[in-house]
PDB file of C-alpha atoms in Angstrom:
ATOM      1  CA  MET A   1       0.895   3.852 -20.750  1.00 89.00           C
ATOM      2  CA  ARG A   2       1.651   1.265 -18.089  1.00 95.00           C
ATOM      3  CA  VAL A   3       3.193   1.815 -14.677  1.00 97.00           C
ATOM      4  CA  TRP A   4       4.185  -0.332 -11.738  1.00 98.00           C
ATOM      5  CA  TYR A   5       1.878   0.298  -8.794  1.00 98.00           C
ATOM      6  CA  VAL A   6       4.051  -0.456  -5.765  1.00 98.00           C
ATOM      7  CA  ALA A   7       2.117  -1.674  -2.707  1.00 98.00           C
ATOM      8  CA  TYR A   8       3.797  -1.931   0.695  1.00 98.00           C
ATOM      9  CA  GLY A   9       0.759  -2.457   2.947  1.00 97.00           C
ATOM     10  CA  SER A  10      -2.313  -4.690   2.728  1.00 95.00           C
ATOM     11  CA  ASN A  11      -2.415  -4.448  -1.089  1.00 96.00           C
ATOM     12  CA  MET A  12       0.632  -6.697  -1.259  1.00 98.00           C
ATOM     13  CA  HIS A  13      -2.035  -9.398  -0.903  1.00 96.00           C
ATOM     14  CA  ALA A  14      -3.464  -9.807  -4.413  1.00 97.00           C
ATOM     15  CA  ALA A  15      -6.974 -10.674  -3.214  1.00 95.00           C
ATOM     16  CA  ARG A  16      -7.065  -7.430  -1.245  1.00 94.00           C
ATOM     17  CA  LEU A  17      -5.980  -5.370  -4.255  1.00 96.00           C
ATOM     18  CA  ALA A  18      -8.702  -7.070  -6.303  1.00 96.00           C
ATOM     19  CA  TRP A  19     -11.364  -5.203  -4.299  1.00 94.00           C
ATOM     20  CA  TYR A  20      -9.859  -1.918  -5.499  1.00 95.00           C
ATOM     21  CA  ILE A  21      -9.983  -3.147  -9.082  1.00 96.00           C
ATOM     22  CA  ASP A  22     -13.318  -5.019  -9.123  1.00 96.00           C
ATOM     23  CA  GLY A  23     -15.150  -2.983  -6.478  1.00 93.00           C
ATOM     24  CA  GLY A  24     -17.348  -4.172  -3.623  1.00 91.00           C
ATOM     25  CA  CYS A  25     -17.042  -4.681   0.109  1.00 86.00           C
ATOM     26  CA  PRO A  26     -14.556  -7.286   1.399  1.00 82.00           C
ATOM     27  CA  PRO A  27     -15.901  -9.879   3.867  1.00 75.00           C
ATOM     28  CA  GLY A  28     -15.984  -8.248   7.281  1.00 67.00           C
ATOM     29  CA  GLY A  29     -14.951  -4.934   5.753  1.00 72.00           C
ATOM     30  CA  MET A  30     -16.103  -1.478   6.785  1.00 77.00           C
ATOM     31  CA  ARG A  31     -15.906   0.109   3.344  1.00 82.00           C
ATOM     32  CA  THR A  32     -17.332  -0.482  -0.139  1.00 86.00           C
ATOM     33  CA  TYR A  33     -14.943   0.250  -3.011  1.00 90.00           C
ATOM     34  CA  PRO A  34     -16.207   1.615  -6.355  1.00 91.00           C
ATOM     35  CA  GLY A  35     -13.496  -0.258  -8.257  1.00 93.00           C
ATOM     36  CA  CYS A  36     -11.577   0.725 -11.385  1.00 93.00           C
ATOM     37  CA  ARG A  37     -13.055   1.611 -14.743  1.00 91.00           C
ATOM     38  CA  ASP A  38     -10.721  -1.005 -16.249  1.00 95.00           C
ATOM     39  CA  GLN A  39     -11.252  -4.171 -14.216  1.00 96.00           C
ATOM     40  CA  ARG A  40      -8.635  -6.352 -15.879  1.00 97.00           C
ATOM     41  CA  PRO A  41      -6.186  -7.882 -13.386  1.00 97.00           C
ATOM     42  CA  PRO A  42      -2.595  -6.586 -13.320  1.00 98.00           C
ATOM     43  CA  SER A  43      -0.467  -7.911 -16.166  1.00 97.00           C
ATOM     44  CA  ARG A  44       2.297  -9.007 -13.777  1.00 97.00           C
ATOM     45  CA  SER A  45       3.414  -8.710 -10.199  1.00 98.00           C
ATOM     46  CA  VAL A  46       6.925  -8.931  -8.782  1.00 98.00           C
ATOM     47  CA  PRO A  47       8.442  -8.609  -5.293  1.00 98.00           C
ATOM     48  CA  VAL A  48      10.510  -5.452  -4.846  1.00 98.00           C
ATOM     49  CA  SER A  49      12.418  -3.681  -2.084  1.00 97.00           C
ATOM     50  CA  LEU A  50      12.396   0.092  -1.687  1.00 97.00           C
ATOM     51  CA  PRO A  51      15.051   2.156   0.095  1.00 96.00           C
ATOM     52  CA  GLY A  52      13.651   3.251   3.465  1.00 97.00           C
ATOM     53  CA  GLY A  53      10.892   1.681   5.526  1.00 98.00           C
ATOM     54  CA  ILE A  54       7.253   1.772   6.537  1.00 98.00           C
ATOM     55  CA  TYR A  55       5.577   3.159   9.638  1.00 98.00           C
ATOM     56  CA  PHE A  56       2.043   3.142  11.025  1.00 98.00           C
ATOM     57  CA  ALA A  57       0.109   6.295  11.886  1.00 97.00           C
ATOM     58  CA  GLY A  58      -3.281   7.966  11.629  1.00 94.00           C
ATOM     59  CA  GLU A  59      -6.623   6.170  11.758  1.00 91.00           C
ATOM     60  CA  SER A  60      -7.776   3.730   9.087  1.00 89.00           C
ATOM     61  CA  ARG A  61     -11.428   4.006   8.093  1.00 83.00           C
ATOM     62  CA  ALA A  62     -11.339   0.489   6.689  1.00 83.00           C
ATOM     63  CA  TRP A  63      -9.445  -1.316   9.459  1.00 86.00           C
ATOM     64  CA  THR A  64      -9.294   1.080  12.455  1.00 88.00           C
ATOM     65  CA  GLY A  65      -5.831   1.543  13.980  1.00 93.00           C
ATOM     66  CA  GLY A  66      -2.769   2.965  12.267  1.00 96.00           C
ATOM     67  CA  MET A  67      -2.229   2.849   8.497  1.00 95.00           C
ATOM     68  CA  ALA A  68       0.994   1.866   6.744  1.00 97.00           C
ATOM     69  CA  PHE A  69       2.966   4.682   5.114  1.00 98.00           C
ATOM     70  CA  TYR A  70       6.254   4.626   3.220  1.00 98.00           C
ATOM     71  CA  ASP A  71       9.137   6.816   4.368  1.00 97.00           C
ATOM     72  CA  PRO A  72      12.212   6.710   2.083  1.00 96.00           C
ATOM     73  CA  HIS A  73      14.293   8.330   4.836  1.00 95.00           C
ATOM     74  CA  LEU A  74      13.892   5.502   7.340  1.00 97.00           C
ATOM     75  CA  PRO A  75      16.863   3.125   7.598  1.00 95.00           C
ATOM     76  CA  GLY A  76      16.838  -0.196   5.810  1.00 96.00           C
ATOM     77  CA  GLU A  77      14.504  -1.407   3.079  1.00 97.00           C
ATOM     78  CA  ALA A  78      10.747  -1.617   2.709  1.00 98.00           C
ATOM     79  CA  ALA A  79       9.401  -4.884   1.330  1.00 98.00           C
ATOM     80  CA  ALA A  80       6.807  -4.253  -1.375  1.00 98.00           C
ATOM     81  CA  ARG A  81       5.053  -5.759  -4.364  1.00 98.00           C
ATOM     82  CA  ALA A  82       4.891  -4.108  -7.782  1.00 98.00           C
ATOM     83  CA  TYR A  83       1.848  -4.654  -9.996  1.00 98.00           C
ATOM     84  CA  LEU A  84       1.951  -3.780 -13.691  1.00 98.00           C
ATOM     85  CA  VAL A  85      -1.215  -1.769 -14.370  1.00 98.00           C
ATOM     86  CA  THR A  86      -2.473   0.846 -16.797  1.00 96.00           C
ATOM     87  CA  MET A  87      -2.258   4.534 -15.958  1.00 92.00           C
ATOM     88  CA  ASP A  88      -6.066   4.649 -15.657  1.00 90.00           C
ATOM     89  CA  GLN A  89      -6.009   1.777 -13.170  1.00 94.00           C
ATOM     90  CA  PHE A  90      -3.303   3.470 -11.121  1.00 93.00           C
ATOM     91  CA  THR A  91      -5.215   6.745 -10.968  1.00 89.00           C
ATOM     92  CA  ASP A  92      -8.395   4.895  -9.931  1.00 90.00           C
ATOM     93  CA  ILE A  93      -6.556   2.928  -7.225  1.00 93.00           C
ATOM     94  CA  ALA A  94      -4.998   6.181  -6.014  1.00 90.00           C
ATOM     95  CA  ALA A  95      -8.411   7.895  -5.976  1.00 87.00           C
ATOM     96  CA  GLN A  96      -9.874   5.161  -3.778  1.00 89.00           C
ATOM     97  CA  GLU A  97      -6.936   5.346  -1.366  1.00 88.00           C
ATOM     98  CA  MET A  98      -7.384   9.131  -1.204  1.00 85.00           C
ATOM     99  CA  TYR A  99     -11.164   8.826  -0.749  1.00 79.00           C
ATOM    100  CA  ARG A 100     -11.752  10.699  -3.979  1.00 75.00           C
ATOM    101  CA  PRO A 101     -14.273   9.630  -6.652  1.00 66.00           C
ATOM    102  CA  ALA A 102     -12.620   7.129  -8.988  1.00 62.00           C
ATOM    103  CA  GLY A 103     -12.881   8.172 -12.633  1.00 57.00           C
ATOM    104  CA  GLU A 104     -13.732  11.807 -11.874  1.00 59.00           C
ATOM    105  CA  THR A 105     -12.311  13.968 -14.678  1.00 51.00           C
ATOM    106  CA  VAL A 106     -10.829  16.643 -12.413  1.00 52.00           C
ATOM    107  CA  HIS A 107      -9.129  14.051 -10.248  1.00 62.00           C
ATOM    108  CA  LEU A 108      -7.783  12.159 -13.260  1.00 65.00           C
ATOM    109  CA  THR A 109      -6.267  15.321 -14.714  1.00 73.00           C
ATOM    110  CA  GLU A 110      -4.710  16.290 -11.363  1.00 79.00           C
ATOM    111  CA  THR A 111      -3.372  12.793 -10.753  1.00 79.00           C
ATOM    112  CA  THR A 112      -1.963  12.402 -14.264  1.00 81.00           C
ATOM    113  CA  THR A 113      -0.150  15.730 -13.883  1.00 86.00           C
ATOM    114  CA  ALA A 114       1.157  14.662 -10.454  1.00 87.00           C
ATOM    115  CA  VAL A 115       2.300  11.312 -11.848  1.00 88.00           C
ATOM    116  CA  GLU A 116       4.265  13.069 -14.576  1.00 90.00           C
ATOM    117  CA  ALA A 117       5.833  15.351 -11.960  1.00 92.00           C
ATOM    118  CA  ALA A 118       6.679  12.390  -9.706  1.00 93.00           C
ATOM    119  CA  ILE A 119       8.301  10.490 -12.566  1.00 92.00           C
ATOM    120  CA  ALA A 120      10.330  13.568 -13.473  1.00 93.00           C
ATOM    121  CA  GLY A 121      11.316  14.632  -9.951  1.00 95.00           C
ATOM    122  CA  GLY A 122      10.753  11.584  -7.754  1.00 95.00           C
ATOM    123  CA  ARG A 123       7.907  13.074  -5.714  1.00 94.00           C
ATOM    124  CA  ALA A 124       4.705  15.096  -6.143  1.00 93.00           C
ATOM    125  CA  THR A 125       1.913  16.082  -3.774  1.00 89.00           C
ATOM    126  CA  LEU A 126      -1.783  16.149  -4.653  1.00 86.00           C
ATOM    127  CA  GLY A 127      -2.917  17.315  -1.220  1.00 84.00           C
ATOM    128  CA  PRO A 128      -2.165  17.227   2.519  1.00 84.00           C
ATOM    129  CA  GLY A 129      -4.097  14.048   3.301  1.00 82.00           C
ATOM    130  CA  ARG A 130      -3.331  10.375   3.607  1.00 86.00           C
ATOM    131  CA  TYR A 131      -1.797   8.794   0.513  1.00 92.00           C
ATOM    132  CA  GLU A 132      -1.946  12.098  -1.396  1.00 91.00           C
ATOM    133  CA  THR A 133       1.817  12.218  -1.970  1.00 94.00           C
ATOM    134  CA  LEU A 134       3.088  10.291  -4.998  1.00 94.00           C
ATOM    135  CA  VAL A 135       6.593   8.826  -4.948  1.00 96.00           C
ATOM    136  CA  CYS A 136       8.528   7.391  -7.876  1.00 96.00           C
ATOM    137  CA  PRO A 137      11.371   5.300  -6.391  1.00 95.00           C
ATOM    138  CA  GLY A 138      12.746   4.409  -9.800  1.00 95.00           C
ATOM    139  CA  SER A 139      11.852   2.198 -12.739  1.00 96.00           C
ATOM    140  CA  ARG A 140      11.809  -1.495 -13.586  1.00 96.00           C
ATOM    141  CA  SER A 141      12.371  -2.761 -17.122  1.00 94.00           C
ATOM    142  CA  GLY A 142      12.015   0.840 -18.295  1.00 95.00           C
ATOM    143  CA  VAL A 143       8.583   1.258 -16.685  1.00 97.00           C
ATOM    144  CA  PRO A 144       8.191   3.820 -13.870  1.00 97.00           C
ATOM    145  CA  MET A 145       7.392   2.564 -10.371  1.00 98.00           C
ATOM    146  CA  LEU A 146       4.837   4.596  -8.412  1.00 97.00           C
ATOM    147  CA  THR A 147       3.442   4.490  -4.925  1.00 97.00           C
ATOM    148  CA  PHE A 148       1.655   6.907  -2.599  1.00 94.00           C
ATOM    149  CA  THR A 149       2.209   7.855   1.011  1.00 96.00           C
ATOM    150  CA  ALA A 150       1.648  10.627   3.541  1.00 94.00           C
ATOM    151  CA  PRO A 151       3.433  13.969   3.129  1.00 93.00           C
ATOM    152  CA  GLU A 152       5.203  13.619   6.491  1.00 93.00           C
ATOM    153  CA  GLY A 153       7.837  11.098   7.444  1.00 94.00           C
ATOM    154  CA  ALA A 154       7.786   8.915  10.541  1.00 95.00           C
ATOM    155  CA  SER A 155       9.732  11.447  12.620  1.00 94.00           C
ATOM    156  CA  ALA A 156       7.116  14.165  12.069  1.00 94.00           C
ATOM    157  CA  VAL A 157       4.012  12.269  13.174  1.00 95.00           C
ATOM    158  CA  ARG A 158       2.687  10.371  16.161  1.00 95.00           C
ATOM    159  CA  CYS A 159       2.885   6.720  15.205  1.00 96.00           C
ATOM    160  CA  ARG A 160      -0.056   4.493  16.087  1.00 96.00           C
ATOM    161  CA  PRO A 161      -0.341   0.695  16.240  1.00 97.00           C
ATOM    162  CA  PRO A 162      -2.246  -1.012  13.423  1.00 96.00           C
ATOM    163  CA  ALA A 163      -5.284  -3.224  13.932  1.00 95.00           C
ATOM    164  CA  PRO A 164      -4.455  -6.940  14.236  1.00 95.00           C
ATOM    165  CA  THR A 165      -6.457  -7.817  11.100  1.00 93.00           C
ATOM    166  CA  TYR A 166      -4.554  -5.192   9.099  1.00 94.00           C
ATOM    167  CA  LEU A 167      -1.153  -6.361  10.301  1.00 96.00           C
ATOM    168  CA  GLY A 168      -2.198  -9.928   9.559  1.00 96.00           C
ATOM    169  CA  MET A 169      -3.158  -8.988   5.992  1.00 95.00           C
ATOM    170  CA  ILE A 170       0.247  -7.379   5.493  1.00 97.00           C
ATOM    171  CA  ALA A 171       1.869 -10.564   6.805  1.00 98.00           C
ATOM    172  CA  ARG A 172      -0.088 -12.622   4.287  1.00 97.00           C
ATOM    173  CA  GLY A 173       0.945 -10.227   1.528  1.00 98.00           C
ATOM    174  CA  LEU A 174       4.597 -10.596   2.475  1.00 98.00           C
ATOM    175  CA  ARG A 175       4.328 -14.380   2.354  1.00 98.00           C
ATOM    176  CA  GLU A 176       2.465 -14.307  -0.955  1.00 97.00           C
ATOM    177  CA  SER A 177       4.757 -11.830  -2.701  1.00 98.00           C
ATOM    178  CA  HIS A 178       8.182 -12.500  -1.159  1.00 98.00           C
ATOM    179  CA  GLY A 179       7.768 -16.088   0.017  1.00 98.00           C
ATOM    180  CA  TRP A 180       9.189 -15.273   3.450  1.00 98.00           C
ATOM    181  CA  PRO A 181       8.799 -17.699   6.363  1.00 98.00           C
ATOM    182  CA  ALA A 182       6.802 -16.627   9.412  1.00 98.00           C
ATOM    183  CA  GLU A 183       9.929 -15.832  11.429  1.00 98.00           C
ATOM    184  CA  ARG A 184      11.273 -13.377   8.878  1.00 98.00           C
ATOM    185  CA  ILE A 185       7.888 -11.694   8.466  1.00 98.00           C
ATOM    186  CA  ALA A 186       7.549 -11.257  12.223  1.00 98.00           C
ATOM    187  CA  SER A 187      11.085  -9.862  12.501  1.00 98.00           C
ATOM    188  CA  TYR A 188      10.336  -7.385   9.718  1.00 98.00           C
ATOM    189  CA  LEU A 189       7.057  -6.164  11.190  1.00 98.00           C
ATOM    190  CA  GLU A 190       7.965  -6.029  14.874  1.00 98.00           C
ATOM    191  CA  VAL A 191      10.494  -3.208  14.426  1.00 98.00           C
ATOM    192  CA  ARG A 192       8.261  -0.912  12.364  1.00 98.00           C
ATOM    193  CA  PRO A 193       7.401   2.433  14.044  1.00 97.00           C
ATOM    194  CA  GLY A 194       3.874   2.088  15.384  1.00 97.00           C
ATOM    195  CA  VAL A 195       4.342  -1.636  15.996  1.00 98.00           C
ATOM    196  CA  ALA A 196       7.581  -1.625  17.979  1.00 96.00           C
ATOM    197  CA  ASP A 197       6.238   0.481  20.851  1.00 90.00           C
ATOM    198  CA  ALA A 198       2.884  -1.267  21.111  1.00 94.00           C
ATOM    199  CA  TRP A 199       3.316  -4.933  20.201  1.00 94.00           C
ATOM    200  CA  PRO A 200       5.794  -7.200  22.025  1.00 96.00           C
ATOM    201  CA  PRO A 201       7.749  -9.456  19.645  1.00 97.00           C
ATOM    202  CA  ASP A 202       6.027 -12.631  20.847  1.00 97.00           C
ATOM    203  CA  ALA A 203       2.604 -11.087  20.138  1.00 97.00           C
ATOM    204  CA  VAL A 204       3.689 -10.148  16.603  1.00 98.00           C
ATOM    205  CA  ALA A 205       5.026 -13.665  16.045  1.00 98.00           C
ATOM    206  CA  ALA A 206       1.753 -15.207  17.249  1.00 98.00           C
ATOM    207  CA  LEU A 207      -0.322 -12.896  15.049  1.00 97.00           C
ATOM    208  CA  VAL A 208       1.804 -13.678  11.990  1.00 98.00           C
ATOM    209  CA  SER A 209       1.538 -17.440  12.567  1.00 97.00           C
ATOM    210  CA  GLU A 210      -2.226 -17.159  12.926  1.00 97.00           C
ATOM    211  CA  ALA A 211      -2.589 -15.000   9.828  1.00 96.00           C
ATOM    212  CA  LEU A 212      -0.501 -17.340   7.680  1.00 97.00           C
ATOM    213  CA  ALA A 213      -2.561 -20.316   8.823  1.00 95.00           C
ATOM    214  CA  GLU A 214      -5.739 -18.802   7.384  1.00 84.00           C
ATOM    215  CA  PRO A 215      -6.891 -20.311   4.071  1.00 74.00           C
TER     216      PRO A 215
END
């Protein structure tokens, strides 16, 4: 079975997602990823938009600063990128995001059951932690779309600004997947909860321009 893994944060950048698939520690990273059991690249990737928006909260162990989460109840649309992967790859990516052992039998069984529940009902929760809530926002070409987020929405948490390197990676992912110019990327990011109260618009614009200039 194949599914669309929908990324709305740093994994919109294909090179970043590759560390989850291949394993290893990204240059300058603070975390080593075990990778997926199936290390083939995604069959396809397409830009998508989800109803709702993203916000930043919590504390990232990989980046420091707030992490991106999807909230379908926020106004507007969330820009994202859908990757066509196998079910095993999705469960292994999810395990790494949840800080659970990739490929562990118990986790695979729990995740597969949660995926089936999310596809049937739109949402399923594996646990109370970060990225332990699965959301199915619909399907594309008959294939279910799946992403993961926090159990709480933006209104129920204290939002926190993301690290500059993290926000820059998201900017690069938006350019790579959606082809947006720097101005549109900055306008999209500067109003996100967690960014809006901490980053002035000119600082977001400067960070986006710098990030997009990187090779």
